[in-house]
Tab-separated table of C-alpha atoms and ligand atoms in Angstrom:
chain	number	residue	atom	x	y	z
A	5	SER	CA	179.444	101.282	113.673
A	6	ARG	CA	176.066	102.387	114.985
A	7	MET	CA	173.307	100.077	113.681
A	8	LEU	CA	171.388	101.974	110.927
A	9	SER	CA	167.823	102.849	111.934
A	10	ARG	CA	165.016	101.320	109.862
A	11	TYR	CA	164.306	104.846	108.569
A	12	GLU	CA	167.873	105.249	107.294
A	13	SER	CA	168.219	101.713	105.948
A	14	GLU	CA	164.817	101.568	104.171
A	15	PHE	CA	164.529	105.161	102.905
A	16	LEU	CA	166.521	107.823	101.099
A	17	GLU	CA	165.528	111.235	102.534
A	18	LEU	CA	165.108	113.745	99.678
A	19	SER	CA	163.801	116.897	101.352
A	20	CYS	CA	162.056	118.275	104.413
A	21	ILE	CA	158.491	119.265	103.466
A	22	GLY	CA	157.160	120.383	106.812
A	23	VAL	CA	158.243	121.296	110.325
A	24	GLY	CA	155.953	121.878	113.279
A	25	GLU	CA	155.618	121.255	116.993
A	26	PHE	CA	154.431	117.782	115.876
A	27	GLY	CA	157.854	116.985	114.397
A	28	SER	CA	159.104	117.032	110.813
A	29	VAL	CA	157.832	115.586	107.550
A	30	TYR	CA	160.197	114.369	104.841
A	31	ARG	CA	159.779	113.437	101.183
A	32	CYS	CA	161.524	110.063	100.910
A	33	VAL	CA	162.128	107.319	98.371
A	34	LYS	CA	161.790	103.759	99.642
A	35	ARG	CA	164.925	101.999	98.388
A	36	LEU	CA	163.129	98.689	97.844
A	37	ASP	CA	160.215	99.849	95.640
A	38	GLY	CA	161.559	103.189	94.379
A	39	CYS	CA	158.306	104.937	95.317
A	40	MET	CA	157.961	108.306	97.020
A	41	TYR	CA	156.484	108.548	100.532
A	42	ALA	CA	155.779	111.285	103.056
A	43	ILE	CA	157.308	110.324	106.381
A	44	LYS	CA	156.616	112.154	109.632
A	45	ARG	CA	159.218	111.752	112.369
A	46	SER	CA	158.248	113.052	115.796
A	47	ARG	CA	159.791	112.823	119.230
A	48	ARG	CA	158.398	109.761	120.920
A	49	PRO	CA	155.697	111.068	123.312
A	50	ILE	CA	156.034	110.437	127.025
A	51	ALA	CA	154.419	107.103	127.829
A	52	GLY	CA	150.894	107.712	129.121
A	53	SER	CA	150.854	111.369	127.986
A	54	ALA	CA	148.096	113.068	125.944
A	55	ASN	CA	150.564	113.259	123.056
A	56	GLU	CA	150.977	109.496	123.177
A	57	GLN	CA	147.167	109.206	122.931
A	58	LEU	CA	147.206	111.495	119.850
A	59	ALA	CA	150.012	109.503	118.222
A	60	LEU	CA	148.169	106.227	118.840
A	61	LYS	CA	144.819	107.662	117.596
A	62	GLU	CA	146.508	108.569	114.306
A	63	VAL	CA	147.858	105.061	113.738
A	64	TYR	CA	144.654	103.353	114.945
A	65	ALA	CA	142.599	105.560	112.591
A	66	HIS	CA	144.802	104.704	109.611
A	67	ALA	CA	144.629	101.025	110.491
A	68	VAL	CA	140.795	101.125	110.685
A	69	LEU	CA	140.446	103.314	107.561
A	70	GLY	CA	141.624	101.007	104.792
A	71	HIS	CA	142.070	102.631	101.415
A	72	HIS	CA	140.029	105.456	99.906
A	73	PRO	CA	140.854	107.765	96.971
A	74	HIS	CA	140.167	110.862	99.124
A	75	VAL	CA	142.003	109.836	102.304
A	76	VAL	CA	145.801	109.935	102.406
A	77	ARG	CA	146.978	106.329	102.428
A	78	TYR	CA	148.912	104.903	105.380
A	79	TYR	CA	151.688	102.345	104.810
A	80	SER	CA	153.500	101.779	108.086
A	81	ALA	CA	154.423	103.182	111.487
A	82	TRP	CA	157.132	102.253	113.957
A	83	ALA	CA	159.128	103.584	116.891
A	84	GLU	CA	162.923	103.782	116.981
A	85	ASP	CA	165.649	105.717	118.798
A	86	ASP	CA	163.134	107.761	120.750
A	87	HIS	CA	161.092	108.752	117.638
A	88	MET	CA	157.651	107.841	116.336
A	89	ILE	CA	157.654	107.385	112.554
A	90	ILE	CA	154.651	107.180	110.206
A	91	GLN	CA	154.988	106.442	106.478
A	92	ASN	CA	152.149	107.783	104.350
A	93	GLU	CA	151.277	108.288	100.700
A	94	TYR	CA	153.139	111.266	99.242
A	95	CYS	CA	150.829	113.803	97.570
A	96	ASP	CA	152.902	115.721	95.027
A	97	GLY	CA	150.723	118.842	94.780
A	98	GLY	CA	151.267	120.405	98.197
A	99	SER	CA	148.398	121.214	100.561
A	100	LEU	CA	145.192	123.122	99.837
A	101	HIS	CA	146.581	125.817	102.175
A	102	ASP	CA	149.625	126.172	99.869
A	103	ALA	CA	147.328	126.408	96.813
A	104	ILE	CA	145.080	129.063	98.437
A	105	THR	CA	148.129	131.081	99.545
A	106	GLU	CA	149.756	130.910	96.084
A	107	LYS	CA	146.538	132.059	94.384
A	108	GLY	CA	146.028	134.763	97.009
A	109	GLU	CA	149.486	136.186	96.269
A	110	GLN	CA	148.331	136.709	92.660
A	111	GLY	CA	145.002	138.185	93.781
A	112	GLU	CA	143.377	134.957	92.604
A	113	TYR	CA	141.066	132.420	94.258
A	114	PHE	CA	139.203	129.191	93.402
A	115	ARG	CA	136.291	129.632	90.966
A	116	VAL	CA	132.905	127.897	91.307
A	117	PRO	CA	133.722	124.783	89.204
A	118	GLU	CA	136.898	124.220	91.256
A	119	LEU	CA	135.026	124.875	94.521
A	120	ARG	CA	132.372	122.298	93.626
A	121	ASP	CA	135.100	119.768	92.698
A	122	LEU	CA	136.899	120.425	96.018
A	123	LEU	CA	133.709	120.169	98.090
A	124	LEU	CA	132.559	116.977	96.347
A	125	GLN	CA	135.926	115.197	96.660
A	126	VAL	CA	136.463	116.059	100.345
A	127	SER	CA	132.805	115.138	101.067
A	128	MET	CA	133.507	111.689	99.595
A	129	GLY	CA	136.504	111.311	101.905
A	130	LEU	CA	134.442	112.475	104.910
A	131	LYS	CA	131.581	110.133	103.963
A	132	TYR	CA	134.069	107.247	104.074
A	133	ILE	CA	135.555	108.354	107.428
A	134	HIS	CA	132.102	108.914	108.993
A	135	SER	CA	130.738	105.618	107.618
A	136	SER	CA	133.648	103.910	109.413
A	137	GLY	CA	132.336	105.329	112.713
A	138	LEU	CA	135.081	107.952	112.954
A	139	VAL	CA	135.314	111.765	112.833
A	140	HIS	CA	138.362	113.761	111.689
A	141	LEU	CA	138.038	116.870	113.948
A	142	ASP	CA	140.833	118.842	112.256
A	143	ILE	CA	139.533	119.492	108.722
A	144	LYS	CA	141.266	122.594	107.321
A	145	PRO	CA	143.243	123.575	104.191
A	146	SER	CA	146.650	122.553	105.616
A	147	ASN	CA	145.310	119.030	106.262
A	148	ILE	CA	143.972	118.515	102.738
A	149	PHE	CA	146.661	117.368	100.322
A	150	ILE	CA	146.730	117.526	96.533
A	151	CYS	CA	147.800	114.811	94.077
A	152	HIS	CA	148.305	116.035	90.527
A	153	ARG	CA	148.556	112.574	89.009
A	154	PRO	CA	147.130	109.181	89.999
A	155	SER	CA	148.704	108.629	93.436
A	156	SER	CA	152.380	109.495	93.030
A	157	SER	CA	153.601	106.814	95.453
A	158	ALA	CA	152.896	103.058	95.170
A	159	GLY	CA	150.269	102.075	92.582
A	160	GLY	CA	147.228	104.366	92.890
A	161	GLU	CA	144.070	102.951	94.380
A	162	GLY	CA	141.295	102.018	91.933
A	163	GLU	CA	138.780	104.845	92.338
A	164	SER	CA	135.800	103.749	94.452
A	165	GLU	CA	132.570	103.021	92.541
A	166	GLU	CA	131.328	106.490	93.646
A	167	GLU	CA	133.718	108.292	91.350
A	168	ASP	CA	132.204	108.306	87.905
A	169	GLU	CA	134.769	109.397	85.315
A	170	GLY	CA	137.046	110.630	88.104
A	171	PRO	CA	138.100	114.258	88.611
A	172	SER	CA	137.815	116.595	85.630
A	173	SER	CA	140.906	118.799	86.157
A	174	GLY	CA	143.126	115.848	87.167
A	175	VAL	CA	143.467	117.303	90.673
A	176	VAL	CA	142.756	114.832	93.484
A	177	TYR	CA	142.175	116.101	97.027
A	178	LYS	CA	142.980	113.808	99.970
A	179	ILE	CA	142.164	114.226	103.649
A	180	GLY	CA	145.324	113.841	105.743
A	181	ASP	CA	146.608	114.206	109.311
A	182	LEU	CA	144.409	111.835	111.303
A	183	GLY	CA	145.934	112.983	114.605
A	184	HIS	CA	142.599	114.206	115.992
A	185	VAL	CA	140.450	111.343	114.696
A	186	THR	CA	138.162	109.805	117.285
A	187	SER	CA	135.195	107.465	117.343
A	188	ILE	CA	131.724	108.939	116.847
A	189	SER	CA	130.209	106.613	119.473
A	190	SER	CA	132.723	106.918	122.317
A	191	PRO	CA	134.483	110.232	121.541
A	192	GLN	CA	137.628	111.381	123.319
A	193	VAL	CA	137.720	114.805	121.729
A	194	GLU	CA	141.067	116.578	121.268
A	195	GLU	CA	139.916	119.901	119.746
A	196	GLY	CA	141.410	120.808	116.366
A	197	ASP	CA	142.321	124.284	115.097
A	198	SER	CA	140.037	126.847	116.830
A	199	ARG	CA	139.588	128.789	113.554
A	200	PHE	CA	137.594	125.825	112.176
A	201	LEU	CA	135.993	124.670	115.419
A	202	ALA	CA	132.218	124.390	115.542
A	203	TYR	CA	130.648	126.222	118.489
A	204	GLU	CA	128.878	123.120	119.895
A	205	VAL	CA	132.244	121.279	120.177
A	206	LEU	CA	133.708	124.221	122.126
A	207	ARG	CA	130.705	123.805	124.452
A	208	GLU	CA	131.616	120.089	124.716
A	209	ASP	CA	128.392	118.951	123.044
A	210	TYR	CA	129.623	115.802	121.229
A	211	THR	CA	126.202	114.547	120.113
A	212	HIS	CA	126.734	115.498	116.416
A	213	LEU	CA	130.509	115.283	115.936
A	214	ALA	CA	130.324	114.347	112.233
A	215	LYS	CA	128.607	117.717	111.628
A	216	ALA	CA	131.621	119.476	113.183
A	217	ASP	CA	133.658	118.110	110.232
A	218	ILE	CA	130.989	119.519	107.881
A	219	PHE	CA	131.245	122.944	109.573
A	220	ALA	CA	135.056	122.940	109.202
A	221	LEU	CA	134.725	121.876	105.553
A	222	GLY	CA	132.323	124.797	104.946
A	223	LEU	CA	134.902	127.287	106.265
A	224	THR	CA	137.629	125.500	104.264
A	225	VAL	CA	135.685	125.967	101.003
A	226	LEU	CA	135.018	129.640	101.847
A	227	LEU	CA	138.770	130.221	102.300
A	228	ALA	CA	139.369	128.627	98.889
A	229	ALA	CA	136.661	130.975	97.524
A	230	GLY	CA	138.742	133.944	98.704
A	231	ALA	CA	137.371	134.648	102.203
A	232	PRO	CA	139.802	136.591	104.426
A	233	PRO	CA	141.847	134.644	107.040
A	234	LEU	CA	139.641	133.247	109.804
A	235	PRO	CA	139.622	134.621	113.357
A	236	GLN	CA	140.868	132.370	116.184
A	237	ASN	CA	138.490	133.971	118.708
A	238	GLY	CA	136.594	137.175	119.482
A	239	ASP	CA	133.476	138.760	117.960
A	240	ASN	CA	134.240	137.742	114.375
A	241	TRP	CA	134.745	134.168	115.562
A	242	HIS	CA	131.240	134.205	117.038
A	243	SER	CA	129.558	135.953	114.088
A	244	LEU	CA	130.842	133.151	111.807
A	245	ARG	CA	128.966	130.758	114.118
A	246	GLN	CA	125.675	132.649	114.013
A	247	GLY	CA	124.952	131.904	110.374
A	248	GLU	CA	126.902	134.888	108.942
A	249	LEU	CA	128.947	134.078	105.812
A	250	PRO	CA	132.222	136.036	105.491
A	251	SER	CA	132.540	138.548	102.637
A	252	LEU	CA	133.855	137.021	99.409
A	253	PRO	CA	135.646	138.594	96.404
A	254	GLN	CA	133.262	136.730	94.072
A	255	GLU	CA	129.511	136.298	93.650
A	256	LEU	CA	128.615	132.616	94.192
A	257	PRO	CA	125.478	131.161	92.538
A	258	ALA	CA	122.634	131.252	95.091
A	259	PRO	CA	122.221	127.412	95.308
A	260	PHE	CA	125.942	126.982	96.022
A	261	ARG	CA	125.997	129.874	98.489
A	262	ASP	CA	122.920	128.507	100.287
A	263	LEU	CA	124.549	125.061	100.528
A	264	LEU	CA	127.632	126.607	102.185
A	265	LYS	CA	125.316	128.537	104.507
A	266	THR	CA	123.614	125.306	105.656
A	267	MET	CA	127.048	123.711	106.225
A	268	LEU	CA	127.795	126.564	108.667
A	269	ASP	CA	124.385	126.542	110.357
A	270	PRO	CA	124.624	127.044	114.142
A	271	ASP	CA	122.363	123.987	114.530
A	272	PRO	CA	124.473	120.908	113.640
A	273	THR	CA	121.344	118.912	112.725
A	274	THR	CA	120.590	121.457	109.955
A	275	ARG	CA	124.008	120.931	108.342
A	276	PRO	CA	123.980	118.340	105.514
A	277	SER	CA	125.756	115.036	106.209
A	278	ALA	CA	128.748	114.060	104.030
A	279	SER	CA	126.491	111.477	102.391
A	280	VAL	CA	123.867	114.134	101.494
A	281	LEU	CA	126.650	116.392	100.124
A	282	CYS	CA	127.957	113.575	97.885
A	283	ARG	CA	124.615	113.324	96.116
A	284	HIS	CA	123.679	117.019	96.287
A	285	ASP	CA	122.579	118.299	92.871
A	286	VAL	CA	124.643	121.477	93.345
A	287	LEU	CA	127.770	119.285	93.313
A	288	ARG	CA	126.853	116.782	90.631
A	289	LYS	CA	128.764	117.106	87.349
A	290	GLU	CA	125.778	118.124	85.201
A	291	ARG	CA	125.096	121.895	85.353
A	292	ALA	CA	122.726	121.940	88.333
A	293	GLY	CA	123.370	124.900	90.592
B	12	809	C1	153.665	119.061	105.576
B	12	809	N1	153.329	118.100	104.532
B	12	809	C2	153.557	118.286	103.200
B	12	809	C3	153.120	117.153	102.509
B	12	809	C4	153.254	116.983	101.051
B	12	809	C5	152.157	117.723	100.338
B	12	809	O1	152.520	117.796	98.988
B	12	809	C6	152.619	116.232	103.459
B	12	809	C7	152.041	114.951	103.414
B	12	809	C8	151.644	114.333	104.599
B	12	809	C9	151.826	114.958	105.874
B	12	809	C10	151.485	114.313	107.143
B	12	809	C11	150.569	114.930	107.993
B	12	809	C12	150.228	114.346	109.215
B	12	809	C13	150.776	113.133	109.602
B	12	809	C14	151.716	112.521	108.775
B	12	809	C15	152.063	113.127	107.560
B	12	809	CL1	153.236	112.337	106.603
B	12	809	C16	152.393	116.238	105.911
B	12	809	C17	152.779	116.863	104.723
B	12	809	C18	151.077	113.050	104.217
B	12	809	O2	150.572	112.203	104.968
B	12	809	N2	151.170	112.925	102.870
B	12	809	C19	151.728	114.026	102.336
B	12	809	O3	151.914	114.188	101.129
């Protein structure tokens, strides 16, 4: 009989949770430890192709980025029968894109306390990525995953010292999909989703790449706040990059609105760093702004 692949021998495939040009993602149980994992299987890229570079960047990034409560955890990666396989932490709450869509269908959207929680948690993840000398370059709702309980796969990570009493609502946001990650110092930029792309990156100015992640996070939070779907190009694409905030179905407190405005500033040096965001009084737990 055909030798079982490592994927088939080590894992029980429960369901397909995502399909894209990248490949497919499955919710799996590892037979040995009984824990749930998210496993992406993609066609092995042609040796020496750009896709091979992307696949390798993803694994290198996970290897460099140890463990952080707000970055999806990596467990293993291997190649077999013409496929690349990566085994990550399974987040049981779907993606932020799913959550925004579900609320939108009920005419609902994230309220200020939830928006501050989201922005603070993802800022902590970005601070960790940026402090490791890397940039994500594809921050957007479909790449932010939700865990409803302490990490639903192998034992959850102890929260880093930054997290005081941990998240209020029990929702934990984690940055995932490191396929576009590159080094801040010697960047080989593979542009992410154009809807979230900062103008300076389109112009191939890579001198402030970490601030491109901040720009994308600003648009991500606005979508959670109920902003209409983002343009991929055209006049509206440009007006969002000239300091114009999109219309929202809710009035945000001025300090919070101003913070989002600075995150979208056309000048990347004006945008706050992830580190500044983590200690920004608008985002701290006590009622600040
Ligand atoms: C489509 N999709 C749905 C989910 C589950 C959300 O409740 C998901 C996950 C991941 C990924 C993923 C993204 C990029 C690379 C590798 C993986 Cl496993 C994709 C996922 C991942 O790394 N962890 C996930 O939970």
